Coordinates of C-alpha atoms and ligand atoms in Angstrom, one line a residue:
M1 CA 143.0 191.3 -53.1
A2 CA 140.5 191.4 -50.2
R3 CA 141.8 189.5 -47.2
R4 CA 139.5 188.9 -44.2
K5 CA 140.4 190.7 -41.1
Y6 CA 141.9 188.5 -38.4
V7 CA 141.9 189.5 -34.7
V8 CA 143.7 187.2 -32.4
G9 CA 144.0 187.4 -28.6
N10 CA 147.2 186.2 -26.9
W11 CA 146.2 185.6 -23.2
K12 CA 149.9 184.9 -22.3
M13 CA 150.1 183.4 -18.7
N14 CA 146.7 184.6 -17.7
G15 CA 143.5 182.6 -16.9
L16 CA 142.2 179.8 -14.7
S17 CA 139.4 177.5 -15.5
D18 CA 136.7 180.1 -14.8
A19 CA 138.1 182.1 -17.7
V20 CA 136.3 179.8 -20.1
T21 CA 133.2 181.8 -19.3
E22 CA 134.9 185.0 -20.6
A23 CA 136.0 183.2 -23.8
Q24 CA 132.4 182.2 -24.3
A25 CA 131.4 185.8 -23.9
I26 CA 134.1 187.0 -26.4
F27 CA 133.1 184.5 -29.1
A28 CA 129.3 185.2 -28.6
A29 CA 129.9 188.9 -29.1
A30 CA 132.4 188.3 -32.0
D31 CA 129.6 186.4 -33.8
E32 CA 128.0 189.8 -34.3
H33 CA 131.0 190.6 -36.6
P34 CA 131.1 187.8 -39.1
A35 CA 133.4 189.7 -41.4
V36 CA 136.3 189.2 -38.9
D37 CA 138.0 186.0 -38.1
V38 CA 138.6 185.8 -34.3
A39 CA 140.9 183.5 -32.4
I40 CA 142.0 183.2 -28.8
C41 CA 145.3 181.7 -27.7
P42 CA 144.9 180.9 -23.9
P43 CA 147.5 179.1 -21.8
F44 CA 148.0 175.4 -22.7
T45 CA 146.0 174.4 -19.6
L46 CA 142.8 176.0 -20.9
I47 CA 142.9 174.8 -24.5
G48 CA 141.0 171.6 -23.9
A49 CA 138.3 173.1 -21.8
M50 CA 137.9 176.1 -24.1
A51 CA 137.7 173.9 -27.2
A52 CA 135.2 171.7 -25.6
A53 CA 133.0 174.6 -24.5
L54 CA 133.4 176.3 -27.9
P55 CA 133.7 173.6 -30.6
E56 CA 133.3 176.1 -33.5
A57 CA 135.8 178.6 -32.1
A58 CA 139.4 179.1 -33.2
I59 CA 141.5 178.3 -30.1
G60 CA 145.3 178.3 -30.3
G61 CA 148.5 177.6 -28.5
Q62 CA 151.0 180.3 -27.7
D63 CA 154.0 178.1 -28.6
C64 CA 154.9 174.5 -29.5
H65 CA 158.0 172.4 -29.6
A66 CA 159.6 171.6 -33.0
A67 CA 159.9 167.9 -32.1
A68 CA 156.9 165.5 -32.3
S69 CA 157.7 164.0 -28.9
G70 CA 160.6 163.2 -26.6
A71 CA 162.6 164.3 -23.5
Y72 CA 161.7 168.0 -23.5
T73 CA 160.4 168.6 -20.0
G74 CA 157.7 171.3 -19.9
S75 CA 157.3 171.5 -23.7
V76 CA 154.2 170.8 -25.8
A77 CA 154.3 169.3 -29.3
A78 CA 152.1 170.6 -32.1
A79 CA 150.2 167.3 -32.3
M80 CA 149.3 167.7 -28.6
L81 CA 147.8 171.1 -29.3
V82 CA 145.7 169.5 -32.1
D83 CA 144.8 166.7 -29.7
A84 CA 143.6 169.3 -27.1
G85 CA 141.4 171.0 -29.7
A86 CA 143.7 173.9 -31.0
T87 CA 143.6 174.9 -34.7
L88 CA 146.4 177.4 -34.6
V89 CA 149.6 178.3 -32.7
I90 CA 151.7 181.4 -32.3
V91 CA 155.4 180.9 -32.8
G92 CA 158.3 183.3 -32.4
H93 CA 156.7 185.7 -30.0
S94 CA 159.3 188.1 -28.7
E95 CA 158.6 187.0 -25.1
R96 CA 159.9 183.6 -26.2
R97 CA 162.6 184.9 -28.5
E98 CA 164.0 187.2 -25.7
G99 CA 163.0 185.3 -22.6
C100 CA 163.7 181.8 -23.8
G101 CA 166.5 182.5 -26.3
E102 CA 164.7 181.3 -29.3
G103 CA 166.3 182.2 -32.6
D104 CA 165.0 182.2 -36.2
A105 CA 166.0 178.7 -36.9
E106 CA 164.1 177.4 -34.0
V107 CA 161.1 179.5 -34.8
K108 CA 161.2 178.2 -38.4
A109 CA 161.4 174.6 -37.1
K110 CA 158.4 175.2 -34.9
A111 CA 156.4 176.7 -37.7
E112 CA 157.2 173.8 -39.9
A113 CA 156.2 171.3 -37.2
A114 CA 152.9 173.2 -36.5
L115 CA 151.9 173.2 -40.2
A116 CA 152.8 169.5 -40.6
A117 CA 150.5 168.8 -37.6
G118 CA 147.6 170.6 -39.2
L119 CA 147.8 173.9 -37.2
N120 CA 147.6 177.3 -38.8
V121 CA 150.5 179.5 -37.7
I122 CA 151.0 183.1 -36.6
L123 CA 154.7 183.8 -36.9
C124 CA 155.9 186.8 -34.9
V125 CA 158.6 189.2 -35.8
G126 CA 159.6 192.6 -34.4
E127 CA 162.5 194.9 -33.6
P128 CA 163.8 196.1 -30.2
R129 CA 163.7 199.8 -29.4
A130 CA 167.3 200.5 -30.1
V131 CA 167.0 199.1 -33.6
R132 CA 163.9 201.2 -34.3
E133 CA 165.8 204.3 -33.0
S134 CA 168.8 203.5 -35.1
G135 CA 166.7 203.4 -38.3
G136 CA 167.3 199.7 -38.9
A137 CA 163.8 198.3 -38.1
I138 CA 162.8 197.3 -41.6
D139 CA 166.1 195.5 -42.3
Y140 CA 166.0 193.8 -39.0
V141 CA 162.4 192.5 -39.4
L142 CA 162.9 191.4 -43.0
A143 CA 165.9 189.3 -41.9
Q144 CA 163.7 187.7 -39.2
V145 CA 161.0 187.0 -41.9
R146 CA 163.5 185.5 -44.3
E147 CA 165.1 183.3 -41.6
S148 CA 162.0 182.2 -39.8
L149 CA 159.7 181.3 -42.7
P150 CA 159.2 177.6 -43.4
V151 CA 160.8 176.4 -46.6
E152 CA 157.4 175.6 -48.0
F153 CA 154.0 176.6 -46.7
D154 CA 150.4 177.3 -47.7
P155 CA 150.1 181.1 -47.5
A156 CA 146.5 180.8 -46.4
R157 CA 147.7 179.0 -43.3
L158 CA 150.5 181.2 -42.2
A159 CA 150.0 184.8 -40.9
I160 CA 152.9 187.1 -39.9
A161 CA 152.5 189.3 -36.8
Y162 CA 154.7 192.4 -36.8
E163 CA 155.1 193.2 -33.1
P164 CA 157.7 195.9 -32.3
I165 CA 159.1 194.7 -29.0
W166 CA 159.0 198.1 -27.5
A167 CA 155.3 198.4 -28.1
I168 CA 154.3 195.2 -26.4
G169 CA 152.5 195.9 -23.1
T170 CA 153.9 199.4 -22.9
G171 CA 151.1 201.6 -24.3
L172 CA 153.5 202.8 -26.9
V173 CA 152.6 202.3 -30.6
P174 CA 154.4 203.1 -33.8
T175 CA 153.0 205.8 -36.1
V176 CA 150.5 204.5 -38.6
D177 CA 152.9 205.4 -41.4
D178 CA 155.6 203.3 -39.7
V179 CA 153.3 200.4 -39.4
A180 CA 152.2 200.7 -43.1
A181 CA 155.8 201.0 -44.2
M182 CA 156.8 197.9 -42.3
H183 CA 153.8 195.8 -43.5
G184 CA 154.4 197.0 -47.0
A185 CA 158.1 196.0 -46.8
I186 CA 157.1 192.5 -45.4
R187 CA 154.5 192.0 -48.2
A188 CA 157.1 192.9 -50.8
A189 CA 159.6 190.5 -49.3
L190 CA 157.0 187.8 -49.3
A191 CA 156.2 188.5 -52.9
E192 CA 159.8 188.1 -53.8
R193 CA 159.9 184.8 -52.0
I194 CA 156.6 183.2 -52.9
G195 CA 155.1 185.3 -55.7
A196 CA 151.3 185.7 -55.8
G197 CA 150.8 183.8 -52.6
A198 CA 152.0 186.9 -50.7
E199 CA 148.7 188.6 -51.5
V200 CA 146.8 185.8 -49.6
M201 CA 148.9 186.0 -46.5
R202 CA 147.6 188.0 -43.6
L203 CA 149.9 190.5 -41.8
L204 CA 148.8 191.4 -38.3
Y205 CA 150.0 194.3 -36.2
G206 CA 150.6 193.7 -32.5
G207 CA 151.7 196.0 -29.7
S208 CA 149.4 197.9 -27.3
V209 CA 146.3 197.6 -29.6
N210 CA 143.1 198.7 -27.8
G211 CA 139.6 199.8 -28.6
E212 CA 140.7 203.4 -29.1
N213 CA 143.6 202.9 -31.5
A214 CA 142.4 199.7 -33.3
A215 CA 140.5 201.4 -36.2
E216 CA 143.5 203.5 -37.1
L217 CA 146.1 200.7 -36.8
L218 CA 143.9 198.1 -38.6
G219 CA 143.2 200.6 -41.3
A220 CA 146.9 201.1 -42.1
G221 CA 148.2 199.9 -45.5
D222 CA 148.8 196.1 -45.6
V223 CA 147.5 195.5 -42.1
D224 CA 145.0 192.6 -42.1
G225 CA 144.3 192.3 -38.4
A226 CA 145.8 192.4 -34.9
L227 CA 147.5 190.3 -32.4
V228 CA 146.3 191.6 -29.0
G229 CA 147.7 190.8 -25.5
G230 CA 146.4 192.8 -22.6
A231 CA 143.2 194.0 -24.3
S232 CA 142.1 190.5 -25.2
L233 CA 141.4 189.2 -21.8
T234 CA 137.8 190.5 -21.5
A235 CA 135.0 190.9 -24.0
A236 CA 134.6 194.5 -22.8
K237 CA 138.1 195.3 -24.1
F238 CA 138.5 192.9 -26.9
I239 CA 135.2 193.3 -28.8
P240 CA 135.8 197.0 -29.6
I241 CA 138.9 195.8 -31.5
V242 CA 137.0 193.2 -33.4
A243 CA 134.3 195.8 -34.2
A244 CA 137.0 198.1 -35.5
G245 CA 138.1 195.4 -37.8
A246 CA 134.6 194.8 -39.0
G247 CA 134.1 198.5 -39.7
L248 CA 137.0 198.6 -42.3
Ligands
LIG301 C1 151.4 190.5 -27.5 O1 151.7 190.0 -26.4 O2 151.4 189.8 -28.5 C2 150.9 191.8 -27.4 C3 150.7 192.5 -28.5 O3 150.6 192.4 -26.2 P1 149.9 193.8 -25.8 O4 148.7 193.9 -26.8 O5 149.5 193.7 -24.4 O6 150.9 194.9 -26.2

């Protein structure tokens, strides 16, 4: 089935209030590629301003807490993201799995909370370098998918981002064959779990995507888009990736 391409920028901990202007430039240029769904996930502090400046744009959070409210200093609940104007959220990014010790059960709880609050979800999975080198990447990632997926979900509202940890921010990328093999394995595991809904789910690749490699990576089997870090911060770098998605 034809799935719309989805290109999402993860701004990580980058951007002050003047970055809203860059987001406006990104979405204005992305409008030239209506075949591609584009979203930006800025730091929490920019969501409100960005959503106000760009009411039609898909703006997301980079994380949310699984609880609705409470004594969780520094955390943000899914409903707070909605309140600020977000329509989606990333959960399970490797920088949180590794840096903040988040495991699959917590990622699953976050995804469930986000969906319940009305957010679409991008659920990240990916193997460390040693696992890739040992030949165990597919088993490792499929276990993450199995353990992190919500019990029930609308497949149109949840995308999976395969992001090999060793490819994030390093300039290293897996071969197109390895990306296609991983995405094919994820799709097959989803089909086993949810049946025909697996054909609706979008599977994004993430890890050092840029304007030069985007066409090849987004053209790989079962790749429906990209989650982009460093190259999403400016229109000059991000739009070529969107354009590559539109050309496929
Ligand atoms: C990411 O952080 O999700 C990511 C893919 O980063 P980069 O594109 O910089 O590798």
